[in-house]
């Protein structure tokens, strides 16, 4: 299978505004984001107090709902018809992030909150199988170079986050150090840690 190179992100908020059929933006306090919900490391020091919630719709061909903070991107609902001309979710995420912050190096976490496809759900549930279903504290840390890490990175959401890192940073300057797979209220979520 021939892989296409991932170019550096060039999409701007102005281009999103011209392509989207609707854009909604709202602010919430970072304190409104539950620590359990995000499974942040105990030593995490927030880079800012404001989180901006975005809802960007591209007609019936694409939808991006998520949150942007100085050190994180939270993907909540993302969908795109594959043959569509609308931007990829990683380009939208980067354009929204870059419209708010001029220091992309502060980006440390990318979360995928219940955005798993039906085809991947069984795989991620299997990763959590040693943990009792419904256990809010159940999680697995998959370090880079482990077999499970590569399995996660081979899923659609893993590939999308990898594309986000490739499109957002100069080659060799950032990588996904680990993936935390965690369960909260019977929903499987992911945290990708950038270093």
CSV table of N, CA and C in Angstrom, one decimal, residues 21-134:
chain,number,residue,atom,x,y,z
A,21,UNK,N,-20.3,25.3,6.7
A,21,UNK,CA,-21.6,25.8,6.6
A,21,UNK,C,-22.1,26.4,7.9
A,22,UNK,N,-21.4,26.0,9.0
A,22,UNK,CA,-21.7,26.6,10.3
A,22,UNK,C,-20.5,26.4,11.2
A,23,UNK,N,-20.3,27.5,12.1
A,23,UNK,CA,-19.2,27.4,13.1
A,23,UNK,C,-19.8,28.1,14.4
A,24,UNK,N,-19.7,27.3,15.4
A,24,UNK,CA,-20.1,27.8,16.8
A,24,UNK,C,-18.8,27.8,17.7
A,25,UNK,N,-18.7,28.8,18.5
A,25,UNK,CA,-17.5,28.9,19.4
A,25,UNK,C,-18.0,29.3,20.7
A,26,UNK,N,-17.5,28.7,21.8
A,26,UNK,CA,-17.9,29.1,23.1
A,26,UNK,C,-16.7,28.8,24.1
A,27,UNK,N,-16.7,29.5,25.2
A,27,UNK,CA,-15.6,29.4,26.1
A,27,UNK,C,-16.1,28.7,27.4
A,28,UNK,N,-15.3,27.9,28.0
A,28,UNK,CA,-15.6,27.3,29.3
A,28,UNK,C,-14.3,27.4,30.1
A,29,UNK,N,-14.4,27.3,31.4
A,29,UNK,CA,-13.2,27.3,32.3
A,29,UNK,C,-12.6,25.9,32.2
A,30,UNK,N,-11.3,25.8,32.3
A,30,UNK,CA,-10.6,24.6,32.4
A,30,UNK,C,-11.1,23.8,33.6
A,31,UNK,N,-11.5,24.5,34.6
A,31,UNK,CA,-12.0,23.8,35.8
A,31,UNK,C,-13.2,23.0,35.5
A,32,UNK,N,-13.9,23.3,34.4
A,32,UNK,CA,-15.1,22.6,34.0
A,32,UNK,C,-14.8,21.2,33.4
A,33,UNK,N,-13.5,20.9,33.1
A,33,UNK,CA,-13.0,19.7,32.6
A,33,UNK,C,-12.6,18.8,33.7
A,34,UNK,N,-13.3,17.7,33.9
A,34,UNK,CA,-13.1,16.7,35.0
A,34,UNK,C,-11.7,16.1,34.9
A,35,UNK,N,-11.0,16.0,36.0
A,35,UNK,CA,-9.7,15.3,36.0
A,35,UNK,C,-9.8,13.8,35.7
A,36,UNK,N,-10.9,13.2,36.2
A,36,UNK,CA,-11.1,11.8,35.9
A,36,UNK,C,-11.5,11.6,34.4
A,37,UNK,N,-12.2,12.6,33.9
A,37,UNK,CA,-12.7,12.5,32.5
A,37,UNK,C,-11.5,12.6,31.6
A,38,UNK,N,-10.5,13.4,31.9
A,38,UNK,CA,-9.3,13.6,31.0
A,38,UNK,C,-8.2,12.7,31.4
A,39,UNK,N,-8.1,12.1,32.6
A,39,UNK,CA,-7.0,11.3,33.0
A,39,UNK,C,-5.7,12.0,32.8
A,40,UNK,N,-5.6,13.2,33.3
A,40,UNK,CA,-4.3,14.0,33.2
A,40,UNK,C,-3.3,13.4,34.2
A,41,UNK,N,-2.1,13.5,33.9
A,41,UNK,CA,-1.1,13.1,34.9
A,41,UNK,C,-1.2,14.0,36.2
A,42,UNK,N,-0.9,13.4,37.3
A,42,UNK,CA,-1.0,14.2,38.6
A,42,UNK,C,-0.1,15.4,38.6
A,43,UNK,N,1.1,15.3,37.9
A,43,UNK,CA,2.0,16.5,37.9
A,43,UNK,C,1.7,17.5,36.7
A,44,UNK,N,0.5,17.4,36.1
A,44,UNK,CA,0.2,18.3,35.0
A,44,UNK,C,-0.1,19.7,35.5
A,45,UNK,N,0.6,20.6,34.9
A,45,UNK,CA,0.3,22.0,35.3
A,45,UNK,C,-0.3,22.7,34.0
A,46,UNK,N,-1.6,23.1,34.1
A,46,UNK,CA,-2.2,23.7,33.0
A,46,UNK,C,-1.5,24.9,32.4
A,47,UNK,N,-1.5,25.1,31.1
A,47,UNK,CA,-0.9,26.2,30.4
A,47,UNK,C,-1.8,27.4,30.4
A,48,UNK,N,-3.1,27.3,30.7
A,48,UNK,CA,-4.0,28.3,30.7
A,48,UNK,C,-5.4,27.9,31.3
A,49,UNK,N,-6.2,28.9,31.6
A,49,UNK,CA,-7.5,28.5,32.3
A,49,UNK,C,-8.7,28.4,31.3
A,50,UNK,N,-8.5,28.9,30.1
A,50,UNK,CA,-9.7,29.0,29.2
A,50,UNK,C,-9.6,27.8,28.2
A,51,UNK,N,-10.8,27.2,28.0
A,51,UNK,CA,-10.9,26.2,27.0
A,51,UNK,C,-12.0,26.7,26.0
A,52,UNK,N,-11.7,26.6,24.7
A,52,UNK,CA,-12.6,27.0,23.7
A,52,UNK,C,-13.3,25.8,23.0
A,53,UNK,N,-14.6,25.7,23.1
A,53,UNK,CA,-15.3,24.6,22.5
A,53,UNK,C,-15.8,25.1,21.1
A,54,UNK,N,-15.5,24.2,20.1
A,54,UNK,CA,-15.8,24.5,18.7
A,54,UNK,C,-16.7,23.5,18.2
A,55,UNK,N,-17.6,23.9,17.3
A,55,UNK,CA,-18.5,23.0,16.5
A,55,UNK,C,-18.5,23.5,15.1
A,56,UNK,N,-17.8,22.8,14.2
A,56,UNK,CA,-17.6,23.2,12.8
A,56,UNK,C,-18.3,22.1,11.9
A,57,UNK,N,-19.2,22.6,11.1
A,57,UNK,CA,-20.0,21.7,10.2
A,57,UNK,C,-19.7,22.0,8.8
A,58,UNK,N,-19.4,21.0,8.0
A,58,UNK,CA,-19.1,21.2,6.6
A,58,UNK,C,-20.3,20.5,5.8
A,59,UNK,N,-21.4,21.1,5.7
A,59,UNK,CA,-22.6,20.6,5.1
A,59,UNK,C,-22.9,19.2,5.7
A,60,UNK,N,-23.1,18.2,4.8
A,60,UNK,CA,-23.3,16.8,5.3
A,60,UNK,C,-22.0,16.0,5.2
A,61,UNK,N,-20.9,16.6,4.8
A,61,UNK,CA,-19.7,15.9,4.5
A,61,UNK,C,-18.7,15.8,5.6
A,62,UNK,N,-18.9,16.7,6.6
A,62,UNK,CA,-17.9,16.6,7.7
A,62,UNK,C,-18.4,17.4,8.9
A,63,UNK,N,-17.9,17.0,10.1
A,63,UNK,CA,-18.2,17.6,11.4
A,63,UNK,C,-17.0,17.5,12.3
A,64,UNK,N,-16.7,18.6,13.0
A,64,UNK,CA,-15.6,18.6,13.9
A,64,UNK,C,-16.1,19.3,15.2
A,65,UNK,N,-16.2,18.6,16.3
A,65,UNK,CA,-16.6,19.1,17.6
A,65,UNK,C,-15.5,18.8,18.6
A,66,UNK,N,-15.0,19.8,19.2
A,66,UNK,CA,-14.0,19.5,20.2
A,66,UNK,C,-13.6,20.8,20.9
A,67,UNK,N,-12.6,20.6,21.8
A,67,UNK,CA,-12.1,21.7,22.6
A,67,UNK,C,-10.7,22.0,22.4
A,68,UNK,N,-10.3,23.3,22.5
A,68,UNK,CA,-8.9,23.7,22.3
A,68,UNK,C,-8.5,24.5,23.5
A,69,UNK,N,-7.4,24.1,24.1
A,69,UNK,CA,-6.7,24.8,25.2
A,69,UNK,C,-5.2,24.9,24.8
A,70,UNK,N,-4.5,25.8,25.6
A,70,UNK,CA,-3.1,26.0,25.1
A,70,UNK,C,-2.2,24.7,25.0
A,71,UNK,N,-2.5,23.7,25.9
A,71,UNK,CA,-1.7,22.5,25.9
A,71,UNK,C,-2.5,21.2,25.4
A,72,UNK,N,-3.7,21.4,24.9
A,72,UNK,CA,-4.4,20.2,24.5
A,72,UNK,C,-5.4,20.5,23.4
A,73,UNK,N,-5.7,19.4,22.7
A,73,UNK,CA,-6.8,19.4,21.7
A,73,UNK,C,-7.7,18.2,22.1
A,74,UNK,N,-9.0,18.4,22.3
A,74,UNK,CA,-9.9,17.4,22.7
A,74,UNK,C,-10.8,17.1,21.5
A,75,UNK,N,-10.8,15.9,20.9
A,75,UNK,CA,-11.6,15.5,19.9
A,75,UNK,C,-12.9,14.9,20.5
A,76,UNK,N,-14.0,15.4,20.2
A,76,UNK,CA,-15.3,14.9,20.8
A,76,UNK,C,-16.1,14.2,19.7
A,77,UNK,N,-16.3,14.8,18.6
A,77,UNK,CA,-17.1,14.2,17.5
A,77,UNK,C,-16.4,14.7,16.3
A,78,UNK,N,-15.9,13.7,15.5
A,78,UNK,CA,-15.3,14.0,14.2
A,78,UNK,C,-15.8,13.0,13.2
A,79,UNK,N,-16.1,13.5,12.1
A,79,UNK,CA,-16.5,12.6,11.0
A,79,UNK,C,-16.3,13.4,9.6
A,80,UNK,N,-16.0,12.6,8.6
A,80,UNK,CA,-15.7,13.1,7.3
A,80,UNK,C,-15.9,12.1,6.3
A,81,UNK,N,-16.7,12.4,5.3
A,81,UNK,CA,-16.8,11.4,4.2
A,81,UNK,C,-15.5,11.4,3.4
A,82,UNK,N,-15.0,10.2,3.3
A,82,UNK,CA,-13.6,10.0,2.8
A,82,UNK,C,-13.4,10.6,1.4
A,83,UNK,N,-14.3,10.6,0.5
A,83,UNK,CA,-14.1,11.1,-0.8
A,83,UNK,C,-14.4,12.6,-0.9
A,84,UNK,N,-14.7,13.2,0.2
A,84,UNK,CA,-15.0,14.6,0.3
A,84,UNK,C,-13.9,15.5,0.1
A,85,UNK,N,-14.2,16.8,-0.3
A,85,UNK,CA,-13.2,17.8,-0.5
A,85,UNK,C,-13.0,18.6,0.8
A,86,UNK,N,-13.7,18.3,1.9
A,86,UNK,CA,-13.6,19.1,3.1
A,86,UNK,C,-12.3,18.7,3.8
A,87,UNK,N,-11.7,19.6,4.6
A,87,UNK,CA,-10.4,19.3,5.2
A,87,UNK,C,-10.5,18.1,6.1
A,88,UNK,N,-9.3,17.5,6.3
A,88,UNK,CA,-9.2,16.3,7.2
A,88,UNK,C,-9.3,16.9,8.6
A,89,UNK,N,-9.7,16.0,9.6
A,89,UNK,CA,-9.9,16.4,10.9
A,89,UNK,C,-8.7,16.9,11.6
A,90,UNK,N,-7.5,16.4,11.2
A,90,UNK,CA,-6.3,16.9,11.8
A,90,UNK,C,-5.9,18.3,11.3
A,91,UNK,N,-6.3,18.6,10.1
A,91,UNK,CA,-6.0,20.0,9.6
A,91,UNK,C,-7.0,21.0,10.3
A,92,UNK,N,-8.2,20.6,10.5
A,92,UNK,CA,-9.2,21.4,11.2
A,92,UNK,C,-8.7,21.7,12.6
A,93,UNK,N,-8.3,20.6,13.3
A,93,UNK,CA,-7.8,20.8,14.7
A,93,UNK,C,-6.6,21.7,14.7
A,94,UNK,N,-5.7,21.6,13.8
A,94,UNK,CA,-4.5,22.4,13.8
A,94,UNK,C,-4.8,23.9,13.5
A,95,UNK,N,-5.7,24.1,12.5
A,95,UNK,CA,-6.1,25.4,12.1
A,95,UNK,C,-6.8,26.1,13.3
A,96,UNK,N,-7.7,25.4,14.0
A,96,UNK,CA,-8.3,26.0,15.2
A,96,UNK,C,-7.3,26.3,16.3
A,97,UNK,N,-6.4,25.4,16.5
A,97,UNK,CA,-5.4,25.6,17.6
A,97,UNK,C,-4.5,26.8,17.2
A,98,UNK,N,-4.0,26.8,15.9
A,98,UNK,CA,-3.1,27.8,15.5
A,98,UNK,C,-3.8,29.2,15.4
A,99,UNK,N,-5.1,29.2,15.3
A,99,UNK,CA,-5.8,30.5,15.3
A,99,UNK,C,-5.9,31.2,16.7
A,100,UNK,N,-5.6,30.4,17.7
A,100,UNK,CA,-5.7,30.8,19.1
A,100,UNK,C,-4.3,31.0,19.7
A,101,UNK,N,-3.4,30.1,19.4
A,101,UNK,CA,-2.1,30.1,20.0
A,101,UNK,C,-0.9,30.1,19.0
A,102,UNK,N,0.1,30.9,19.3
A,102,UNK,CA,1.2,31.0,18.4
A,102,UNK,C,2.4,30.1,18.8
A,103,UNK,N,2.2,29.3,19.9
A,103,UNK,CA,3.3,28.4,20.3
A,103,UNK,C,2.8,27.0,20.3
A,104,UNK,N,2.9,26.4,19.1
A,104,UNK,CA,2.4,25.0,19.0
A,104,UNK,C,3.2,24.0,19.8
A,105,UNK,N,4.4,24.4,20.3
A,105,UNK,CA,5.2,23.5,21.1
A,105,UNK,C,4.6,23.3,22.5
A,106,UNK,N,3.6,24.1,22.9
A,106,UNK,CA,3.0,23.9,24.1
A,106,UNK,C,2.0,22.8,24.1
A,107,UNK,N,1.6,22.3,22.9
A,107,UNK,CA,0.6,21.2,22.7
A,107,UNK,C,1.2,20.0,23.3
A,108,UNK,N,0.6,19.4,24.4
A,108,UNK,CA,1.1,18.2,25.0
A,108,UNK,C,0.2,17.0,25.0
A,109,UNK,N,-1.1,17.3,24.8
A,109,UNK,CA,-2.1,16.2,24.9
A,109,UNK,C,-3.1,16.3,23.7
A,110,UNK,N,-3.4,15.2,23.2
A,110,UNK,CA,-4.5,15.1,22.2
A,110,UNK,C,-5.5,14.0,22.8
A,111,UNK,N,-6.7,14.4,23.0
A,111,UNK,CA,-7.7,13.4,23.6
A,111,UNK,C,-8.7,13.0,22.5
A,112,UNK,N,-9.1,11.8,22.5
A,112,UNK,CA,-10.2,11.3,21.7
A,112,UNK,C,-11.2,10.8,22.7
A,113,UNK,N,-12.3,11.6,22.8
A,113,UNK,CA,-13.3,11.4,23.8
A,113,UNK,C,-14.5,10.7,23.1
A,114,UNK,N,-14.7,9.5,23.3
A,114,UNK,CA,-15.8,8.7,22.7
A,114,UNK,C,-16.0,8.9,21.2
A,115,UNK,N,-14.9,9.0,20.5
A,115,UNK,CA,-14.9,9.2,19.0
A,115,UNK,C,-14.6,7.9,18.3
A,116,UNK,N,-14.6,6.8,19.0
A,116,UNK,CA,-14.2,5.5,18.4
A,116,UNK,C,-15.3,5.0,17.4
A,117,UNK,N,-14.8,4.4,16.3
A,117,UNK,CA,-15.8,3.9,15.4
A,117,UNK,C,-16.3,2.5,15.9
A,118,UNK,N,-17.4,2.0,15.3
A,118,UNK,CA,-17.9,0.7,15.7
A,118,UNK,C,-16.9,-0.4,15.4
A,119,UNK,N,-16.1,-0.2,14.3
A,119,UNK,CA,-15.1,-1.3,14.0
A,119,UNK,C,-14.0,-1.3,15.0
A,120,UNK,N,-13.7,-0.2,15.6
A,120,UNK,CA,-12.6,-0.2,16.6
A,120,UNK,C,-13.0,-0.4,18.0
A,121,UNK,N,-14.3,-0.3,18.3
A,121,UNK,CA,-14.8,-0.4,19.7
A,121,UNK,C,-14.4,-1.7,20.3
A,122,UNK,N,-14.6,-2.8,19.6
A,122,UNK,CA,-14.3,-4.1,20.2
A,122,UNK,C,-12.8,-4.2,20.5
A,123,UNK,N,-11.9,-3.7,19.7
A,123,UNK,CA,-10.5,-3.7,19.9
A,123,UNK,C,-10.2,-3.0,21.2
A,124,UNK,N,-10.7,-1.7,21.3
A,124,UNK,CA,-10.4,-1.0,22.5
A,124,UNK,C,-11.0,-1.5,23.8
A,125,UNK,N,-12.2,-2.1,23.7
A,125,UNK,CA,-12.8,-2.8,24.8
A,125,UNK,C,-11.9,-4.0,25.2
A,126,UNK,N,-11.3,-4.7,24.3
A,126,UNK,CA,-10.4,-5.8,24.6
A,126,UNK,C,-9.2,-5.3,25.3
A,127,UNK,N,-8.6,-4.1,25.0
A,127,UNK,CA,-7.5,-3.6,25.7
A,127,UNK,C,-7.8,-3.4,27.2
A,128,UNK,N,-9.1,-3.1,27.4
A,128,UNK,CA,-9.5,-2.8,28.8
A,128,UNK,C,-10.0,-4.0,29.5
A,129,UNK,N,-10.0,-5.2,28.9
A,129,UNK,CA,-10.6,-6.4,29.4
A,129,UNK,C,-10.1,-6.8,30.8
A,130,UNK,N,-8.8,-6.5,31.2
A,130,UNK,CA,-8.4,-6.8,32.5
A,130,UNK,C,-9.1,-5.9,33.6
A,131,UNK,N,-9.6,-4.8,33.1
A,131,UNK,CA,-10.3,-3.9,34.0
A,131,UNK,C,-11.8,-4.2,34.0
A,132,UNK,N,-12.5,-4.1,35.2
A,132,UNK,CA,-13.9,-4.4,35.1
A,132,UNK,C,-14.7,-3.3,34.4
A,133,UNK,N,-15.6,-3.7,33.5
A,133,UNK,CA,-16.4,-2.8,32.7
A,133,UNK,C,-17.2,-1.8,33.7
A,134,UNK,N,-17.2,-0.6,33.4
A,134,UNK,CA,-17.9,0.4,34.2
A,134,UNK,C,-17.0,1.0,35.3
